[in-house]
XYZ file of C-alpha atoms in Angstrom:
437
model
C 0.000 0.000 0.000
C 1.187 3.860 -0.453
C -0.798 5.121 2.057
C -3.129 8.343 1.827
C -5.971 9.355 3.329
C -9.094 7.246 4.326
C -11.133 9.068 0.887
C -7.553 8.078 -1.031
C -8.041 4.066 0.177
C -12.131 4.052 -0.428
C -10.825 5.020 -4.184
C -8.796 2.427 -4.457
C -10.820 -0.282 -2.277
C -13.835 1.006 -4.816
C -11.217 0.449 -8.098
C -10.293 -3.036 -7.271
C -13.392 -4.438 -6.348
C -15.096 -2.917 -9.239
C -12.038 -4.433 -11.162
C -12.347 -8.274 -9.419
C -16.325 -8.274 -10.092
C -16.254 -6.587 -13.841
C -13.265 -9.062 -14.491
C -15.386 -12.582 -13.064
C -19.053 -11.442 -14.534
C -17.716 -11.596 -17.589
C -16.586 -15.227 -17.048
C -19.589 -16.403 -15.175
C -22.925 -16.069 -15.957
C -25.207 -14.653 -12.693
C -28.511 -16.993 -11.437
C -30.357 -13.615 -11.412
C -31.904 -11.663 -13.766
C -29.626 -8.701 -15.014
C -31.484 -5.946 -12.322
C -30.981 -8.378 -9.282
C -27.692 -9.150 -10.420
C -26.654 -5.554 -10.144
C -29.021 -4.530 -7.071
C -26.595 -7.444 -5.380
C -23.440 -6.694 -6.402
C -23.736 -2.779 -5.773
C -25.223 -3.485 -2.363
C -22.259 -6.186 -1.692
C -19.618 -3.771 -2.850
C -21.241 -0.820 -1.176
C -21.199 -3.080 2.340
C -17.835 -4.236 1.590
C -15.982 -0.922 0.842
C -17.918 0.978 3.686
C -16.242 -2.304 6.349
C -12.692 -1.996 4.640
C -12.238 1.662 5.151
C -13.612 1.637 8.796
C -10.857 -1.219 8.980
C -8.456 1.004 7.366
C -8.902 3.913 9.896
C -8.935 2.112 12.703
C -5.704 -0.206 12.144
C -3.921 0.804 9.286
C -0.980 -1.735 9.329
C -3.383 -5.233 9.642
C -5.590 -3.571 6.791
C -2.420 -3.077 4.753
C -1.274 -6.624 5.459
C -4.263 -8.765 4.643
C -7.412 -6.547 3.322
C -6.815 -7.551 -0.681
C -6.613 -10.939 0.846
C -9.504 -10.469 3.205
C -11.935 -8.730 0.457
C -11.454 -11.327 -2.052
C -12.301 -13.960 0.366
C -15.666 -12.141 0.988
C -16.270 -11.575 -2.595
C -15.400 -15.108 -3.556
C -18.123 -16.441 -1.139
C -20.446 -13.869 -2.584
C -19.262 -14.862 -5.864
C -20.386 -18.663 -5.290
C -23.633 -17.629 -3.744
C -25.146 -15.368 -7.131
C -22.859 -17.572 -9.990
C -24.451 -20.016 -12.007
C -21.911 -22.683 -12.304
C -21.328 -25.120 -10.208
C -18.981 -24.896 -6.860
C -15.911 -26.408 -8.497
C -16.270 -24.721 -11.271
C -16.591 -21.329 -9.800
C -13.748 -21.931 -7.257
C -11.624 -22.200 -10.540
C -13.029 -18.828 -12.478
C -12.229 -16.972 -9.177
C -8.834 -18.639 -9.012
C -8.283 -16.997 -12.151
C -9.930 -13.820 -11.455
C -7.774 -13.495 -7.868
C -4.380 -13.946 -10.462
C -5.803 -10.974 -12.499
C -6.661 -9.317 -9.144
C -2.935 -9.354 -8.265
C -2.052 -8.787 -12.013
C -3.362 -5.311 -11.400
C -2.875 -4.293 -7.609
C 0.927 -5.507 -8.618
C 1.093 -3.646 -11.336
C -0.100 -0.721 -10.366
C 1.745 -0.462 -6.965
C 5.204 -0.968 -9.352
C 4.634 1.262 -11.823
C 3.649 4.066 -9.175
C 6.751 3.133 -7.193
C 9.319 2.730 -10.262
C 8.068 5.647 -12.618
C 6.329 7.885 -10.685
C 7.761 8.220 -6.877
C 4.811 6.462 -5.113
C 2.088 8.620 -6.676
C -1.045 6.825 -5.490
C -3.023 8.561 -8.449
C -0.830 6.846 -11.184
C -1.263 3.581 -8.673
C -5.234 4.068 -9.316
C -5.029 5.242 -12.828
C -2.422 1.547 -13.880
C -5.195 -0.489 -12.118
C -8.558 1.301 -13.774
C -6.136 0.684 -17.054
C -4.855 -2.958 -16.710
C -8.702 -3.937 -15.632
C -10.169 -1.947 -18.914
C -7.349 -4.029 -20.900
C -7.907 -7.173 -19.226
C -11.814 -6.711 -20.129
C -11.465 -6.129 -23.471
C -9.247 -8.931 -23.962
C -11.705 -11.687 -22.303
C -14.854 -9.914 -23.767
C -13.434 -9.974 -27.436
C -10.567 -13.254 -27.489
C -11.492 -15.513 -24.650
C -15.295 -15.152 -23.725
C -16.221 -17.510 -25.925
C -13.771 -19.572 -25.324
C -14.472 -19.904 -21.722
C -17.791 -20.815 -22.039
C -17.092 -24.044 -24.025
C -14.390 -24.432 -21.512
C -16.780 -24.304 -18.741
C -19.134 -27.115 -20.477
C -16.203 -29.333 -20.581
C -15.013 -28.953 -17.575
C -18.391 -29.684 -16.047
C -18.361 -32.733 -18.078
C -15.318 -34.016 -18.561
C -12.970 -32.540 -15.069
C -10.880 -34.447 -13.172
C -11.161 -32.884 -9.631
C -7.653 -33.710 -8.505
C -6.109 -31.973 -10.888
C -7.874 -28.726 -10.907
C -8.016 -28.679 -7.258
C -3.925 -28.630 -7.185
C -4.043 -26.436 -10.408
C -6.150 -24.048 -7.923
C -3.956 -24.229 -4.967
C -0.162 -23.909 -6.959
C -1.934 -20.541 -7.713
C -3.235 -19.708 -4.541
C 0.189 -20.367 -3.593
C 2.170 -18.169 -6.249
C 0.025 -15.331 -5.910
C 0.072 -15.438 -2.380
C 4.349 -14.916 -2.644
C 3.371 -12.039 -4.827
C 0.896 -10.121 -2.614
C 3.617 -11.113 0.584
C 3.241 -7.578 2.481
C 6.709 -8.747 4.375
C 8.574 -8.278 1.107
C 9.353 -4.212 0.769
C 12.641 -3.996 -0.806
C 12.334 -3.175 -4.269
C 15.166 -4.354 -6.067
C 15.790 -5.648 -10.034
C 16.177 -9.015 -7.925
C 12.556 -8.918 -6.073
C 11.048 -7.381 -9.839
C 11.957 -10.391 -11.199
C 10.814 -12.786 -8.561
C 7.240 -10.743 -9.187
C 7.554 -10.917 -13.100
C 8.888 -14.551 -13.005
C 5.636 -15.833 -10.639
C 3.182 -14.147 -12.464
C 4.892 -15.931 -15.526
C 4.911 -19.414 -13.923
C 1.737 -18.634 -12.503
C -0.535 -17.802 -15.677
C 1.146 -20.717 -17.917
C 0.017 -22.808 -15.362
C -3.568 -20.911 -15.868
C -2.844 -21.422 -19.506
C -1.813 -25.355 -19.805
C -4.333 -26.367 -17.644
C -7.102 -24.089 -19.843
C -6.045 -25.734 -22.928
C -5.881 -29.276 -21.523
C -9.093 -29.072 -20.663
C -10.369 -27.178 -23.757
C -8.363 -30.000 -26.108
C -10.201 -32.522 -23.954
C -13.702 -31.119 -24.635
C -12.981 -30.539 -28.276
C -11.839 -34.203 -28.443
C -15.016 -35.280 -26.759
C -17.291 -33.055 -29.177
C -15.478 -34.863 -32.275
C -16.468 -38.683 -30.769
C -19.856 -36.898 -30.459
C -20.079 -35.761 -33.795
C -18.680 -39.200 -34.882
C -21.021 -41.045 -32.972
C -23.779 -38.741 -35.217
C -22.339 -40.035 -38.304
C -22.449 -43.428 -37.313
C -25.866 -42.988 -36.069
C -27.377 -41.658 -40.005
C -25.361 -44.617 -41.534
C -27.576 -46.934 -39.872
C -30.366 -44.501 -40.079
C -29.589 -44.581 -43.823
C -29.201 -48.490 -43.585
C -32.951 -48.642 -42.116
C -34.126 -46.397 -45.391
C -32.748 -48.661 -47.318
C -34.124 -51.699 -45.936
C -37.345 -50.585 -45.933
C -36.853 -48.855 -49.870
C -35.984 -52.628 -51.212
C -38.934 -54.234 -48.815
C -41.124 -51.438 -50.918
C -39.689 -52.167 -53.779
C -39.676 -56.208 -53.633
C -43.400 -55.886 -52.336
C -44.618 -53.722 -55.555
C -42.948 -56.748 -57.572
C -44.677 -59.260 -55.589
C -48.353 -57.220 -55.797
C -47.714 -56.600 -59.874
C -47.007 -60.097 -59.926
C -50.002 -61.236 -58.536
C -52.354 -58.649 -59.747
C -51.468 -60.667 -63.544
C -52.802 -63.838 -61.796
C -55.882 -62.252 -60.089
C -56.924 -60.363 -63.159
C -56.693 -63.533 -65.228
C -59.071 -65.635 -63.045
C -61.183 -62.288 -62.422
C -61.351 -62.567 -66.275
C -61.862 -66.318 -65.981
C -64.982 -65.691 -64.032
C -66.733 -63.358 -66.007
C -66.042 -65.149 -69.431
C -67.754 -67.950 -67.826
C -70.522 -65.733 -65.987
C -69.711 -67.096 -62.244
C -70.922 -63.741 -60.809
C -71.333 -65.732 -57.371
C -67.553 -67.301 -57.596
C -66.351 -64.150 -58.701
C -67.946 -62.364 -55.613
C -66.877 -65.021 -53.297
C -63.250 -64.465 -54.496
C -62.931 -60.711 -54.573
C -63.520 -60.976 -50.384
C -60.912 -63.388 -49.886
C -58.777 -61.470 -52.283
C -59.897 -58.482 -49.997
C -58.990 -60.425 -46.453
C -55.659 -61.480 -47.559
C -54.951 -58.014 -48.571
C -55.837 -56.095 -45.835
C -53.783 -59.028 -43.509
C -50.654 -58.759 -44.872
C -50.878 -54.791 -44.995
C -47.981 -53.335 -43.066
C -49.396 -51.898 -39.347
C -49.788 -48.012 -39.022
C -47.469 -47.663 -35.691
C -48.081 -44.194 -35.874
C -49.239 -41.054 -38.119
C -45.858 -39.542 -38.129
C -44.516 -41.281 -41.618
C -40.888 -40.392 -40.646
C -41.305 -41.795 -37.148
C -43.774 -44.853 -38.353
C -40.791 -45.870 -40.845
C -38.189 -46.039 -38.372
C -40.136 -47.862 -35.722
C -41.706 -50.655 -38.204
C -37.885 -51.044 -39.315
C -36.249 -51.522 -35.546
C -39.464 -53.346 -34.511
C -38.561 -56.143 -37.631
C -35.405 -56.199 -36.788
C -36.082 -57.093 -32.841
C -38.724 -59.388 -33.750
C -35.725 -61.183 -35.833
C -33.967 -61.273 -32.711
C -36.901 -62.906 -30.787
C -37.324 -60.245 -28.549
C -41.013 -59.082 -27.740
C -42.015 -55.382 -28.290
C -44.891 -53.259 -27.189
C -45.488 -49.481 -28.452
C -47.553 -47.079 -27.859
C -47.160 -44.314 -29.659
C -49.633 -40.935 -29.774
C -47.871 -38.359 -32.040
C -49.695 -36.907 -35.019
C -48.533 -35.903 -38.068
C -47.054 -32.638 -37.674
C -45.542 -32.010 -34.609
C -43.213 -28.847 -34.313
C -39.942 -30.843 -33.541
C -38.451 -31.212 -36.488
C -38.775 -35.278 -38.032
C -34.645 -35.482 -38.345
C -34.626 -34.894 -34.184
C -37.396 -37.267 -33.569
C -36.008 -40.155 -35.345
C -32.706 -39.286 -33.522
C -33.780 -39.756 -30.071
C -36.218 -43.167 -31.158
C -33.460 -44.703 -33.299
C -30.978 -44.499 -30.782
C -33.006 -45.433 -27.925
C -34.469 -48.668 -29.824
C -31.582 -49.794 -31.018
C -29.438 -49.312 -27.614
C -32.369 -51.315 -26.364
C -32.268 -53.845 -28.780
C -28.330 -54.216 -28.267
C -28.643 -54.628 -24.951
C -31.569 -57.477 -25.029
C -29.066 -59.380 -27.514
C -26.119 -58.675 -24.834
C -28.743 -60.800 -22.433
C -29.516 -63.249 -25.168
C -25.742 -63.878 -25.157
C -25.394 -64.030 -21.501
C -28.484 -66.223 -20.445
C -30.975 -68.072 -22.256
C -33.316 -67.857 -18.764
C -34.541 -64.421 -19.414
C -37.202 -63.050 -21.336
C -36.480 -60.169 -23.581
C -38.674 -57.282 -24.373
C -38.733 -53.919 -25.343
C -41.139 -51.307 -24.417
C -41.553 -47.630 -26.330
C -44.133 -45.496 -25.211
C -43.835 -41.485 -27.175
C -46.780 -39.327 -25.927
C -47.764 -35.827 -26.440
C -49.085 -33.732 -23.580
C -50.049 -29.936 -24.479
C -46.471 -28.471 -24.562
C -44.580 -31.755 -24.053
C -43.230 -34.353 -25.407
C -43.000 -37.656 -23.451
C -40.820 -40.516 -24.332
C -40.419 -43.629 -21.982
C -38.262 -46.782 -22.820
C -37.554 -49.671 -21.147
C -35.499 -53.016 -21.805
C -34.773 -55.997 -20.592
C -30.582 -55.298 -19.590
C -27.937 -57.700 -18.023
C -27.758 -56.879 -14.128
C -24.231 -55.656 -14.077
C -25.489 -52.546 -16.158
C -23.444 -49.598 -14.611
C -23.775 -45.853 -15.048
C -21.243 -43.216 -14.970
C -22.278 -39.793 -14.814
C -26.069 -40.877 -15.078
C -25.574 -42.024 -18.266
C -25.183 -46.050 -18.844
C -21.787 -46.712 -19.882
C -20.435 -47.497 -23.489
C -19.650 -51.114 -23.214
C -23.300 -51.343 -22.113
C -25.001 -49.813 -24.814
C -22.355 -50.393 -27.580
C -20.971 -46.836 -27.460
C -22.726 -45.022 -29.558
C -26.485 -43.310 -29.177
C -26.564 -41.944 -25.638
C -25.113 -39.037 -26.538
C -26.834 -38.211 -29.523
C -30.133 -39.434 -27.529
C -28.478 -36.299 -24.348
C -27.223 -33.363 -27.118
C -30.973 -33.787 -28.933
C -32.745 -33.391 -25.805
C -30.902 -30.588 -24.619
C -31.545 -28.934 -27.375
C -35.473 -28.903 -26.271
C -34.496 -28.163 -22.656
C -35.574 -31.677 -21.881
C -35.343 -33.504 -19.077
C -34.015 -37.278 -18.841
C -32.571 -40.040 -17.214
C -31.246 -43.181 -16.902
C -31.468 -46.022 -14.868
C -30.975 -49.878 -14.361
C -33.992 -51.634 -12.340
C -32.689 -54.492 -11.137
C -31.824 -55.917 -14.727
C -34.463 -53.546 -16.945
C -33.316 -50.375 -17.969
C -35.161 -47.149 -17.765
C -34.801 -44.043 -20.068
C -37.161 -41.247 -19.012
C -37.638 -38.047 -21.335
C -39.153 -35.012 -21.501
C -39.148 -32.155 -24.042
C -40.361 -29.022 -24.995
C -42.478 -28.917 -28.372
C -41.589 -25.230 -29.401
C -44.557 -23.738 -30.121
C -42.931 -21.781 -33.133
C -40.193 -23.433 -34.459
């Protein structure tokens, strides 16, 4: 500190803490609504400042010492309390905003001290500069940035490692703001510049670890999409050439039917004739294909998983109420009902492989209810079905459709999840149906 009067440190107390809570908003998103947001945070900062100047007049030298420290401790429990991400995650964003705290408070406590014989004004004026700088840079380069990093990291952390990531900076910013050290020599400006080095690469590693992680994550993702329209092609197909093969087969036998038909009336056998048009009917209208549902797209895919699982032995039931236009788009539909039949219908031939004792059946139920879409399925799954995360794991499913089944939903703000009951597994789901799409 340089010292001053009591109006001097409510300047600068007022500077850094606008500073530490323009530099963290803009890397974590508030649970409030922008108004309540900055109702709290001017009423937190007003409470704040007001307690570190009475501080400050009443014992200068333990205010000196410890009140950065002691101020960011208060605002990083205030900070947890109004930010929308998750504890661990916002213990990180404030482990980089406290490094940026001391980027600042160093900086501008050297530059007044080297260049400008302790001025406290150039002091304020380096800080309100640095933390304009700093802004800009995350608002225009890194916001972005952080926010896919913050999906990842939800997803895909490993808690050991940010947790010493956290405290190696604790640690080398604590050295920095050390109130003991007051000789100002090349040797202890190098010490500073060196630790702040060290410090951020660390910041800057560890960012990019975890950002090449999620990126790597997002590309099995999109390659698990791929794989899921190949067989969403394959299904097309099958049922193209079942079309196809059954047009031969009716043109084939229409040639037959019209000759006896022809047979009939030559010979004036209007009762015959009669007799065989209902057969002709009954036989039709018994090997028609069943209407699952009035959704063509959806009705396709269905009829084409529910042959295949019939092939496999495996019982199905579905009850499906969709109509024919429904404002979620077909290609999102089929998505989330492809992948969930045919995870189902993997895991019933998993069992079928295991056991010959058990039964295996499938069970789809899709429902519409005013605003929502409601899809349950259940199926017959060995015992030793684990799930990581919520979410079953790959060797359980055969690692691919889960996360197309997650990313699709999400998309709706739908609700799911996932369960094993005792040997039958659950998936629960409920979407939105956007009302204008």
């Amino acid at each position: 500190m340089l010292g001053g009067s009591v109006y001097v440190a409510l300047i600068r107390f007022a500077v850094s803490l606008a500073g530490v809570i323009l530099l963290f908003s803009r890397m974590s998103e508030s649970r409030f609504g922008r108004k309540r947001t900055i109702v709290c945070y001017a009423g937190f900062s007003a409470i704040l400042i007001i307690l570190a100047c009475i501080w400050y007049v009443v014992d200068w030298e333990s205010c000196v010492r410890i009140v950065a420290f002691g101020m960011y401790v208060c605002f990083g429990v205030f900070a947890i309390f109004i930010s929308r991400d998750s504890v661990y995650l916002s213990i990180y964003k404030l482990a980089l905003t406290f490094y940026l705290l001391a980027v600042f408070l160093i900086g501008g406590l050297e530059v007044s001290i080297v260049f400008f014989h302790r001025n406290v004004w150039a002091d304020v004026i380096t800080r309100i500069l640095l933390i304009l700088i700093m802004t800009f840079f995350i608002e225009k380069k890194l916001k972005s940035s952080i926010k896919d990093f913050s999906d990842y990291v939800e997803k895909e952390v490993d808690k050991f490692s940010v947790a010493v990531m956290i405290v190696s900076i604790l640690f080398g910013i604590g050295f920095i703001l050390n109130p003991s050290i007051n000789v100002n020599t090349p040797y202890r400006l190098y010490q500073i510049i060196t630790n702040f080095v060290l410090t951020g690469t660390l910041q800057l590693l560890m960012f990019r670890f975890y950002l090449h992680i999620g990126k790597e994550k997002e590309y099995e993702r999109e390659n698990q999409l791929i794989q899921m329209n190949h067989r969403l092609l394959e299904r097309q197909i099958e049922i193209l050439e079942e079309s196809v093969e059954s047009g031969r087969r009716i043109r084939h036998d229409v040639r037959h039917h019209n000759a006896v038909i022809a047979e009939y009336v030559r010979r004036g056998q209007k009762d015959e004739l009669l007799q065989f048009l209902k057969e002709y009917d009954r036989e039709t209208n018994q090997g028609a294909a069943e209407t699952i549902c009035a959704n063509s797209a959806v009705n396709n895919i269905l009829s084409a998983y529910t042959r295949k699982a019939e092939n496999e032995q495996i019982r199905v039931r579905l009850d499906i109420e969709i109509g024919k236009n429904l404002a979620i788009p077909n290609i999102d539909l089929v998505t989330i009902l492809a992948n969930a039949y045919e995870n189902a219908i993997y895991a019933c031939m998993e069992v079928k492989k295991h056991t010959d004792e058990r039964e295996c059946m499938i069970h789809l139920m899709v429902r519409k209810r005013k605003n929502k879409l409601i899809i349950f399925c259940s199926n017959t799954c060995r015992m030793e079905t684990e799930l990581k995360n919520g979410q079953p794991k790959a060797e359980f499913t055969g690692g691919i459709g889960v996360s197309s089944i997650i990313k699709t939903a999400e998309k709706y703000d739908g609700e799911y999840d996932f369960k094993n009951d005792n040997g039958v597994f659950i998936l629960r789901l409920i979407m939105n149906i956007p009302s204008d799409l």
